[in-house]
mmCIF file of C-alpha atoms and ligand atoms in Angstrom:
data_model
loop_
_atom_site.group_PDB
_atom_site.id
_atom_site.type_symbol
_atom_site.label_atom_id
_atom_site.label_comp_id
_atom_site.label_asym_id
_atom_site.label_seq_id
_atom_site.Cartn_x
_atom_site.Cartn_y
_atom_site.Cartn_z
ATOM 1 C CA UNK V 1 0.000 0.000 0.000
ATOM 2 C CA UNK V 2 2.727 2.376 1.065
ATOM 3 C CA UNK V 3 4.971 1.306 -1.794
ATOM 4 C CA UNK V 4 2.140 1.983 -4.200
ATOM 5 C CA UNK V 5 1.675 5.446 -2.729
ATOM 6 C CA UNK V 6 5.372 6.186 -3.002
ATOM 7 C CA UNK V 7 5.426 4.926 -6.571
ATOM 8 C CA UNK V 8 2.554 7.217 -7.529
ATOM 9 C CA UNK V 9 4.253 10.145 -5.867
ATOM 10 C CA UNK V 10 7.384 9.253 -7.729
ATOM 11 C CA UNK V 11 5.594 9.160 -11.070
ATOM 12 C CA UNK V 12 3.905 12.521 -10.584
ATOM 13 C CA UNK V 13 7.221 14.013 -9.546
ATOM 14 C CA UNK V 14 8.828 12.602 -12.653
ATOM 15 C CA UNK V 15 6.018 14.034 -14.797
ATOM 16 C CA UNK V 16 6.626 17.424 -13.254
ATOM 17 C CA UNK V 17 10.331 17.183 -13.912
ATOM 18 C CA UNK V 18 9.759 16.237 -17.527
ATOM 19 C CA UNK V 19 7.432 19.209 -17.984
ATOM 20 C CA UNK V 20 10.065 21.507 -16.541
ATOM 21 C CA UNK V 21 13.076 20.095 -18.376
ATOM 22 C CA UNK V 22 11.543 18.867 -21.609
ATOM 23 C CA UNK V 23 12.773 15.362 -20.803
ATOM 24 C CA UNK V 24 10.466 12.876 -22.485
ATOM 25 C CA UNK V 25 9.652 10.665 -19.544
ATOM 26 C CA UNK V 26 7.015 8.611 -21.385
ATOM 27 C CA UNK V 27 9.450 7.681 -24.116
ATOM 28 C CA UNK V 28 12.060 6.818 -21.505
ATOM 29 C CA UNK V 29 9.782 4.378 -19.670
ATOM 30 C CA UNK V 30 8.479 2.953 -22.943
ATOM 31 C CA UNK V 31 12.039 2.303 -24.054
ATOM 32 C CA UNK V 32 12.924 0.700 -20.772
ATOM 33 C CA UNK V 33 9.971 -1.687 -21.183
ATOM 34 C CA UNK V 34 10.868 -2.284 -24.813
ATOM 35 C CA UNK V 35 14.323 -3.451 -23.870
ATOM 36 C CA UNK V 36 12.907 -5.909 -21.362
ATOM 37 C CA UNK V 37 10.292 -7.052 -23.878
ATOM 38 C CA UNK V 38 13.109 -7.700 -26.371
ATOM 39 C CA UNK V 39 11.749 -5.344 -29.003
ATOM 40 C CA UNK V 40 15.152 -3.999 -29.975
ATOM 41 C CA UNK V 41 16.672 -5.325 -33.187
ATOM 42 C CA UNK V 42 19.975 -4.988 -34.944
ATOM 43 C CA UNK V 43 20.111 -4.456 -38.678
ATOM 44 C CA UNK V 44 23.345 -4.819 -40.606
ATOM 45 C CA UNK V 45 24.513 -2.710 -43.515
ATOM 46 C CA UNK V 46 27.261 -4.087 -45.796
ATOM 47 C CA UNK V 47 30.603 -2.321 -46.274
ATOM 48 C CA UNK V 48 32.162 -2.852 -49.669
ATOM 49 C CA UNK V 49 35.791 -2.539 -50.774
ATOM 50 C CA UNK V 50 36.084 -0.093 -53.679
ATOM 51 C CA UNK V 51 39.158 -2.019 -54.780
ATOM 52 C CA UNK V 52 37.811 -5.574 -54.899
ATOM 53 C CA UNK V 53 34.096 -4.687 -55.100
ATOM 54 C CA UNK V 54 33.447 -7.354 -52.471
ATOM 55 C CA UNK V 55 31.722 -7.076 -49.125
ATOM 56 C CA UNK V 56 34.235 -6.839 -46.259
ATOM 57 C CA UNK V 57 31.990 -6.231 -43.281
ATOM 58 C CA UNK V 58 28.794 -4.866 -41.790
ATOM 59 C CA UNK V 59 27.764 -1.961 -39.599
ATOM 60 C CA UNK V 60 25.268 -2.830 -36.862
ATOM 61 C CA UNK V 61 22.369 -0.347 -36.668
ATOM 62 C CA UNK V 62 19.700 -0.433 -34.005
ATOM 63 C CA UNK V 63 15.945 -0.471 -34.614
ATOM 64 C CA UNK V 64 12.946 -0.685 -32.343
ATOM 65 C CA UNK V 65 10.340 -3.181 -33.462
ATOM 66 C CA UNK V 66 7.293 -1.642 -31.820
ATOM 67 C CA UNK V 67 4.285 -4.005 -31.498
ATOM 68 C CA UNK V 68 1.832 -1.276 -32.591
ATOM 69 C CA UNK V 69 3.843 1.406 -34.331
ATOM 70 C CA UNK V 70 6.052 -0.934 -36.366
ATOM 71 C CA UNK V 71 9.714 -0.263 -37.010
ATOM 72 C CA UNK V 72 11.115 2.808 -35.292
ATOM 73 C CA UNK V 73 14.467 4.264 -36.420
ATOM 74 C CA UNK V 74 17.233 5.524 -34.138
ATOM 75 C CA UNK V 75 16.590 9.185 -34.955
ATOM 76 C CA UNK V 76 13.421 8.863 -32.845
ATOM 77 C CA UNK V 77 15.054 7.453 -29.724
ATOM 78 C CA UNK V 78 18.858 7.403 -29.801
ATOM 79 C CA UNK V 79 19.165 10.753 -27.992
ATOM 80 C CA UNK V 80 17.197 9.539 -25.010
ATOM 81 C CA UNK V 81 19.246 6.361 -24.877
ATOM 82 C CA UNK V 82 22.530 8.206 -25.064
ATOM 83 C CA UNK V 83 21.595 10.701 -22.335
ATOM 84 C CA UNK V 84 20.212 8.244 -19.775
ATOM 85 C CA UNK V 85 21.207 5.038 -18.020
ATOM 86 C CA UNK V 86 19.632 3.127 -20.916
ATOM 87 C CA UNK V 87 22.898 3.595 -22.769
ATOM 88 C CA UNK V 88 24.654 0.969 -20.657
ATOM 89 C CA UNK V 89 21.970 -1.665 -21.068
ATOM 90 C CA UNK V 90 21.478 -1.055 -24.781
ATOM 91 C CA UNK V 91 25.140 -0.477 -25.461
ATOM 92 C CA UNK V 92 26.112 -3.826 -24.024
ATOM 93 C CA UNK V 93 23.283 -5.598 -25.800
ATOM 94 C CA UNK V 94 24.388 -4.101 -29.124
ATOM 95 C CA UNK V 95 27.994 -5.188 -28.640
ATOM 96 C CA UNK V 96 27.065 -8.729 -27.630
ATOM 97 C CA UNK V 97 24.448 -9.210 -30.365
ATOM 98 C CA UNK V 98 26.757 -7.845 -33.050
ATOM 99 C CA UNK V 99 29.721 -9.995 -31.992
ATOM 100 C CA UNK V 100 27.570 -13.101 -31.823
ATOM 101 C CA UNK V 101 26.228 -12.425 -35.316
ATOM 102 C CA UNK V 102 29.691 -11.724 -36.664
ATOM 103 C CA UNK V 103 31.001 -15.062 -35.404
ATOM 104 C CA UNK V 104 28.031 -16.855 -36.892
ATOM 105 C CA UNK V 105 28.637 -15.341 -40.318
ATOM 106 C CA UNK V 106 32.382 -15.994 -40.197
ATOM 107 C CA UNK V 107 31.665 -19.637 -39.387
ATOM 108 C CA UNK V 108 28.847 -20.095 -41.887
ATOM 109 C CA UNK V 109 30.735 -18.410 -44.728
ATOM 110 C CA UNK V 110 34.406 -19.489 -44.717
ATOM 111 C CA UNK V 111 34.988 -17.188 -47.661
ATOM 112 C CA UNK V 112 34.238 -14.335 -45.270
ATOM 113 C CA UNK V 113 36.343 -15.524 -42.342
ATOM 114 C CA UNK V 114 37.779 -11.988 -41.975
ATOM 115 C CA UNK V 115 34.430 -10.251 -42.093
ATOM 116 C CA UNK V 116 34.337 -7.175 -39.841
ATOM 117 C CA UNK V 117 31.594 -5.730 -37.656
ATOM 118 C CA UNK V 118 31.295 -2.020 -36.904
ATOM 119 C CA UNK V 119 29.431 -0.955 -33.795
ATOM 120 C CA UNK V 120 28.393 2.596 -32.899
ATOM 121 C CA UNK V 121 29.517 3.608 -29.442
ATOM 122 C CA UNK V 122 28.291 6.746 -27.722
ATOM 123 C CA UNK V 123 30.453 9.075 -25.676
ATOM 124 C CA UNK V 124 28.921 8.134 -22.346
ATOM 125 C CA UNK V 125 29.092 4.442 -23.103
ATOM 126 C CA UNK V 126 32.790 4.750 -23.730
ATOM 127 C CA UNK V 127 33.269 6.193 -20.263
ATOM 128 C CA UNK V 128 31.312 3.351 -18.708
ATOM 129 C CA UNK V 129 33.047 1.644 -15.877
ATOM 130 C CA UNK V 130 34.203 -1.818 -16.979
ATOM 131 C CA UNK V 131 33.474 -1.339 -20.694
ATOM 132 C CA UNK V 132 36.933 -2.604 -21.575
ATOM 133 C CA UNK V 133 36.497 -5.750 -19.472
ATOM 134 C CA UNK V 134 33.030 -6.263 -20.894
ATOM 135 C CA UNK V 135 34.240 -6.126 -24.478
ATOM 136 C CA UNK V 136 37.172 -8.392 -23.700
ATOM 137 C CA UNK V 137 34.804 -10.968 -22.179
ATOM 138 C CA UNK V 138 32.409 -10.822 -25.117
ATOM 139 C CA UNK V 139 35.244 -11.286 -27.622
ATOM 140 C CA UNK V 140 36.435 -14.298 -25.642
ATOM 141 C CA UNK V 141 32.981 -15.757 -25.183
ATOM 142 C CA UNK V 142 32.185 -15.670 -28.891
ATOM 143 C CA UNK V 143 35.755 -16.305 -29.996
ATOM 144 C CA UNK V 144 35.797 -13.186 -32.131
ATOM 145 C CA UNK V 145 39.112 -11.897 -33.439
ATOM 146 C CA UNK V 146 39.316 -8.397 -31.863
ATOM 147 C CA UNK V 147 40.733 -6.987 -35.070
ATOM 148 C CA UNK V 148 37.413 -7.735 -36.763
ATOM 149 C CA UNK V 149 35.556 -5.465 -34.345
ATOM 150 C CA UNK V 150 35.436 -1.770 -35.195
ATOM 151 C CA UNK V 151 34.084 0.787 -32.778
ATOM 152 C CA UNK V 152 32.588 3.880 -34.383
ATOM 153 C CA UNK V 153 32.922 6.988 -32.273
ATOM 154 C CA UNK V 154 31.900 10.511 -33.160
ATOM 155 C CA UNK V 155 33.906 13.683 -33.347
ATOM 156 C CA UNK V 156 32.146 14.787 -30.146
ATOM 157 C CA UNK V 157 33.640 11.827 -28.307
ATOM 158 C CA UNK V 158 37.056 12.672 -29.637
ATOM 159 C CA UNK V 159 36.636 16.271 -28.508
ATOM 160 C CA UNK V 160 35.401 15.384 -25.026
ATOM 161 C CA UNK V 161 37.522 14.680 -21.966
ATOM 162 C CA UNK V 162 40.736 14.048 -23.832
ATOM 163 C CA UNK V 163 42.744 12.195 -21.204
ATOM 164 C CA UNK V 164 39.950 9.917 -20.074
ATOM 165 C CA UNK V 165 38.905 9.060 -23.638
ATOM 166 C CA UNK V 166 42.498 8.459 -24.690
ATOM 167 C CA UNK V 167 43.017 6.135 -21.741
ATOM 168 C CA UNK V 168 40.010 3.999 -22.650
ATOM 169 C CA UNK V 169 40.842 3.949 -26.345
ATOM 170 C CA UNK V 170 44.358 2.792 -25.549
ATOM 171 C CA UNK V 171 43.049 0.039 -23.285
ATOM 172 C CA UNK V 172 40.719 -1.136 -26.043
ATOM 173 C CA UNK V 173 43.541 -0.746 -28.521
ATOM 174 C CA UNK V 174 45.614 -3.207 -26.519
ATOM 175 C CA UNK V 175 42.929 -5.766 -27.296
ATOM 176 C CA UNK V 176 43.618 -5.009 -30.986
ATOM 177 C CA UNK V 177 40.217 -3.456 -31.702
ATOM 178 C CA UNK V 178 39.970 -0.887 -34.506
ATOM 179 C CA UNK V 179 38.522 2.610 -34.229
ATOM 180 C CA UNK V 180 36.681 4.713 -36.647
ATOM 181 C CA UNK V 181 35.507 8.337 -36.547
ATOM 182 C CA UNK V 182 31.907 8.408 -37.763
ATOM 183 C CA UNK V 183 30.362 11.194 -39.843
ATOM 184 C CA UNK V 184 33.780 12.759 -40.215
ATOM 185 C CA UNK V 185 33.788 16.392 -41.267
ATOM 186 C CA UNK V 186 30.496 17.436 -39.698
ATOM 187 C CA UNK V 187 31.540 17.817 -36.054
ATOM 188 C CA UNK V 188 34.089 19.860 -34.243
ATOM 189 C CA UNK V 189 37.142 17.672 -34.198
ATOM 190 C CA UNK V 190 40.492 19.298 -34.503
ATOM 191 C CA UNK V 191 43.159 17.799 -36.698
ATOM 192 C CA UNK V 192 45.351 17.502 -33.600
ATOM 193 C CA UNK V 193 43.111 14.673 -32.370
ATOM 194 C CA UNK V 194 43.704 12.712 -35.544
ATOM 195 C CA UNK V 195 47.296 12.186 -34.558
ATOM 196 C CA UNK V 196 46.705 12.046 -30.790
ATOM 197 C CA UNK V 197 44.050 9.367 -30.935
ATOM 198 C CA UNK V 198 44.513 5.784 -32.140
ATOM 199 C CA UNK V 199 42.098 6.081 -35.066
ATOM 200 C CA UNK V 200 42.254 3.644 -38.001
ATOM 201 C CA UNK V 201 39.366 4.739 -40.163
ATOM 202 C CA UNK V 202 37.670 7.986 -41.163
ATOM 203 C CA UNK V 203 34.061 7.646 -42.253
ATOM 204 C CA UNK V 204 33.311 10.546 -44.536
ATOM 205 C CA UNK V 205 29.864 11.922 -43.779
ATOM 206 C CA UNK V 206 27.275 11.279 -46.449
ATOM 207 C CA UNK V 207 26.363 14.961 -46.766
ATOM 208 C CA UNK V 208 29.594 15.537 -48.725
ATOM 209 C CA UNK V 209 28.633 12.886 -51.261
ATOM 210 C CA UNK V 210 25.041 14.080 -51.442
ATOM 211 C CA UNK V 211 26.152 17.664 -52.073
ATOM 212 C CA UNK V 212 28.824 16.550 -54.550
ATOM 213 C CA UNK V 213 31.529 18.260 -52.534
ATOM 214 C CA UNK V 214 34.206 16.161 -54.200
ATOM 215 C CA UNK V 215 37.052 18.501 -53.311
ATOM 216 C CA UNK V 216 36.316 17.980 -49.609
ATOM 217 C CA UNK V 217 35.939 14.228 -50.102
ATOM 218 C CA UNK V 218 39.259 14.092 -51.928
ATOM 219 C CA UNK V 219 40.969 16.235 -49.280
ATOM 220 C CA UNK V 220 39.723 14.084 -46.395
ATOM 221 C CA UNK V 221 40.869 10.970 -48.241
ATOM 222 C CA UNK V 222 44.288 12.461 -48.959
ATOM 223 C CA UNK V 223 44.663 13.458 -45.302
ATOM 224 C CA UNK V 224 43.582 10.004 -44.124
ATOM 225 C CA UNK V 225 45.996 8.167 -46.424
ATOM 226 C CA UNK V 226 48.880 10.495 -45.491
ATOM 227 C CA UNK V 227 48.244 9.572 -41.857
ATOM 228 C CA UNK V 228 48.116 5.865 -42.663
ATOM 229 C CA UNK V 229 44.373 5.566 -42.189
ATOM 230 C CA UNK V 230 41.683 4.197 -44.448
ATOM 231 C CA UNK V 231 38.353 5.746 -45.422
ATOM 232 C CA UNK V 232 34.767 4.610 -45.594
ATOM 233 C CA UNK V 233 32.517 6.741 -47.764
ATOM 234 C CA UNK V 234 28.990 6.828 -46.381
ATOM 235 C CA UNK V 235 25.758 7.250 -48.290
ATOM 236 C CA UNK V 236 26.703 6.009 -51.760
ATOM 237 C CA UNK V 237 23.343 5.828 -53.527
ATOM 238 C CA UNK V 238 24.065 5.988 -57.252
ATOM 239 C CA UNK V 239 26.436 4.448 -59.775
ATOM 240 C CA UNK V 240 27.462 7.985 -60.752
ATOM 241 C CA UNK V 241 28.638 8.680 -57.202
ATOM 242 C CA UNK V 242 30.508 5.370 -57.102
ATOM 243 C CA UNK V 243 32.195 6.071 -60.446
ATOM 244 C CA UNK V 244 33.203 9.537 -59.238
ATOM 245 C CA UNK V 245 34.740 8.130 -56.068
ATOM 246 C CA UNK V 246 36.666 5.498 -57.994
ATOM 247 C CA UNK V 247 38.036 8.214 -60.247
ATOM 248 C CA UNK V 248 38.948 10.469 -57.299
ATOM 249 C CA UNK V 249 40.812 7.708 -55.501
ATOM 250 C CA UNK V 250 41.993 5.632 -58.470
ATOM 251 C CA UNK V 251 45.526 5.366 -57.101
ATOM 252 C CA UNK V 252 44.508 4.435 -53.543
ATOM 253 C CA UNK V 253 41.450 2.233 -53.871
ATOM 254 C CA UNK V 254 42.948 -0.331 -51.482
ATOM 255 C CA UNK V 255 42.228 2.123 -48.670
ATOM 256 C CA UNK V 256 38.695 2.955 -49.789
ATOM 257 C CA UNK V 257 35.489 1.366 -48.633
ATOM 258 C CA UNK V 258 31.921 2.331 -49.308
ATOM 259 C CA UNK V 259 28.551 2.001 -47.671
ATOM 260 C CA UNK V 260 25.151 3.039 -48.950
ATOM 261 C CA UNK V 261 21.862 2.125 -50.514
ATOM 262 C CA UNK V 262 23.557 1.426 -53.864
ATOM 263 C CA UNK V 263 25.138 -1.654 -52.304
ATOM 264 C CA UNK V 264 22.446 -2.438 -49.781
ATOM 265 C CA UNK V 265 20.086 -1.052 -47.179
ATOM 266 C CA UNK V 266 20.636 -2.247 -43.616
ATOM 267 C CA UNK V 267 19.436 -5.875 -43.476
ATOM 268 C CA UNK V 268 18.031 -8.092 -40.775
ATOM 269 C CA UNK V 269 20.155 -11.089 -39.828
ATOM 270 C CA UNK V 270 18.483 -13.510 -42.256
ATOM 271 C CA UNK V 271 18.751 -11.109 -45.173
ATOM 272 C CA UNK V 272 22.383 -10.526 -44.202
ATOM 273 C CA UNK V 273 23.015 -14.263 -44.573
ATOM 274 C CA UNK V 274 21.310 -14.284 -47.965
ATOM 275 C CA UNK V 275 23.399 -11.316 -48.975
ATOM 276 C CA UNK V 276 26.619 -13.136 -48.082
ATOM 277 C CA UNK V 277 25.442 -16.311 -49.792
ATOM 278 C CA UNK V 278 24.759 -14.393 -53.012
ATOM 279 C CA UNK V 279 28.482 -13.456 -53.236
ATOM 280 C CA UNK V 280 27.695 -10.237 -55.055
ATOM 281 C CA UNK V 281 30.348 -8.222 -56.825
ATOM 282 C CA UNK V 282 29.570 -4.530 -57.182
ATOM 283 C CA UNK V 283 31.090 -3.366 -60.446
HETATM 284 P P1 C2E G 301 25.514 6.320 -38.560
HETATM 285 O O1 C2E G 301 26.323 5.495 -37.623
HETATM 286 O O2 C2E G 301 26.222 7.379 -39.315
HETATM 287 O O3 C2E G 301 24.826 5.269 -39.531
HETATM 288 C C1 C2E G 301 24.562 5.504 -40.877
HETATM 289 C C2 C2E G 301 23.123 5.880 -41.103
HETATM 290 O O4 C2E G 301 22.942 6.215 -42.488
HETATM 291 C C3 C2E G 301 22.135 4.752 -40.822
HETATM 292 O O5 C2E G 301 20.927 5.337 -40.368
HETATM 293 C C4 C2E G 301 21.944 4.155 -42.221
HETATM 294 O O6 C2E G 301 20.720 3.449 -42.364
HETATM 295 C C5 C2E G 301 21.955 5.404 -43.059
HETATM 296 N N1 C2E G 301 22.355 5.151 -44.438
HETATM 297 C C6 C2E G 301 23.153 4.174 -44.907
HETATM 298 N N2 C2E G 301 23.332 4.264 -46.231
HETATM 299 C C7 C2E G 301 22.618 5.331 -46.637
HETATM 300 C C8 C2E G 301 22.397 5.939 -47.916
HETATM 301 O O7 C2E G 301 22.896 5.515 -48.947
HETATM 302 N N3 C2E G 301 21.597 7.059 -47.929
HETATM 303 C C9 C2E G 301 21.042 7.562 -46.794
HETATM 304 N N4 C2E G 301 20.277 8.649 -46.917
HETATM 305 N N5 C2E G 301 21.226 7.013 -45.589
HETATM 306 C C10 C2E G 301 22.013 5.910 -45.506
HETATM 307 P P2 C2E G 301 20.186 4.777 -39.093
HETATM 308 O O8 C2E G 301 20.245 3.284 -39.047
HETATM 309 O O9 C2E G 301 18.852 5.431 -39.050
HETATM 310 O O10 C2E G 301 21.074 5.295 -37.887
HETATM 311 C C11 C2E G 301 21.199 6.655 -37.597
HETATM 312 C C12 C2E G 301 22.240 6.915 -36.554
HETATM 313 O O11 C2E G 301 21.829 6.392 -35.285
HETATM 314 C C13 C2E G 301 23.567 6.255 -36.844
HETATM 315 O O12 C2E G 301 24.290 7.014 -37.776
HETATM 316 C C14 C2E G 301 24.190 6.244 -35.473
HETATM 317 O O13 C2E G 301 24.767 7.486 -35.172
HETATM 318 C C15 C2E G 301 22.994 6.024 -34.572
HETATM 319 N N6 C2E G 301 22.938 4.607 -34.191
HETATM 320 C C16 C2E G 301 22.410 3.556 -34.870
HETATM 321 N N7 C2E G 301 22.563 2.413 -34.184
HETATM 322 C C17 C2E G 301 23.209 2.728 -33.034
HETATM 323 C C18 C2E G 301 23.659 1.985 -31.888
HETATM 324 O O14 C2E G 301 23.530 0.755 -31.795
HETATM 325 N N8 C2E G 301 24.272 2.695 -30.884
HETATM 326 C C19 C2E G 301 24.467 4.043 -30.960
HETATM 327 N N9 C2E G 301 25.078 4.654 -29.945
HETATM 328 N N10 C2E G 301 24.059 4.772 -32.011
HETATM 329 C C20 C2E G 301 23.436 4.124 -33.041
HETATM 330 MG MG1 MG G 302 28.051 4.609 -37.646
HETATM 331 MG MG1 MG G 303 27.907 7.719 -40.063
HETATM 332 MG MG1 MG G 304 25.182 9.561 -39.166
#
């Protein structure tokens, strides 16, 4: 009886707080339930080598399979996850699910034994106590080669608490995991961080491709290669864009990878298997 009373008081207090702060309390509780009800899904979008035209890996992207509203995309809920305690629960689930799937594909398709899996990691998740141990355990549990796991961080993460972030990245680096800066060119990162931080891959934001800002694309690629990094070009949708990229980087295609609807939309696990089985070559 008393617990019930307290709970009700708690809820009305929370409602008041959300009115005052603009925090979407309903969405928060709905998400919390959704996680417990196992409504979260991972979809996987292929990454393709612009040199060999073969698939080399996938990026794991979260979706919410809502029983009434259908599929909900991260733009609707990722902010609330990243700014609350949900980030730890979801973040760990994403890492485990993605690693498990990666191992399954590597086993089922010997031709793709070196397949990689990219996972988006938010700033707060990176600072989570025990994240390094957690990832190490998951890699062990599923027998995943750490080099096949790529963590995608944003420029915001790179520009946050430098020392703390560096420390964690170096600890993860010791496991032999790779790092990638996502949506590169749209945030606030300074070039200094590119040499300070152990980054392997720059993912060029899709807005540059969409707006045909080829000079920027070329410059980012040139910078990346000069620093010994590789690039992933996001948001390739047309054969014209692909042809342009191949022309721009004709002498360094071994360091160029692409991702986008031209190759494939993000796929559920079964469609991902079919995709691998089809052994497509993207000329
Ligand atoms: P992102 O990591 O930059 O992922 C790429 C986004 O671009 C995905 O949107 C993908 O579906 C979309 N995309 C791929 N190819 C194309 C294309 O050719 N054209 C266009 N217009 N879009 C394309 P999605 O899945 O809606 O994810 C949005 C963002 O949500 C992601 O951006 C990422 O920042 C975040 N996110 C997704 N999953 C997770 C997760 O598990 N954890 C965290 N922390 N963030 C996630
Ligand atoms: Mg990403
Ligand atoms: Mg991106
Ligand atoms: Mg993005």
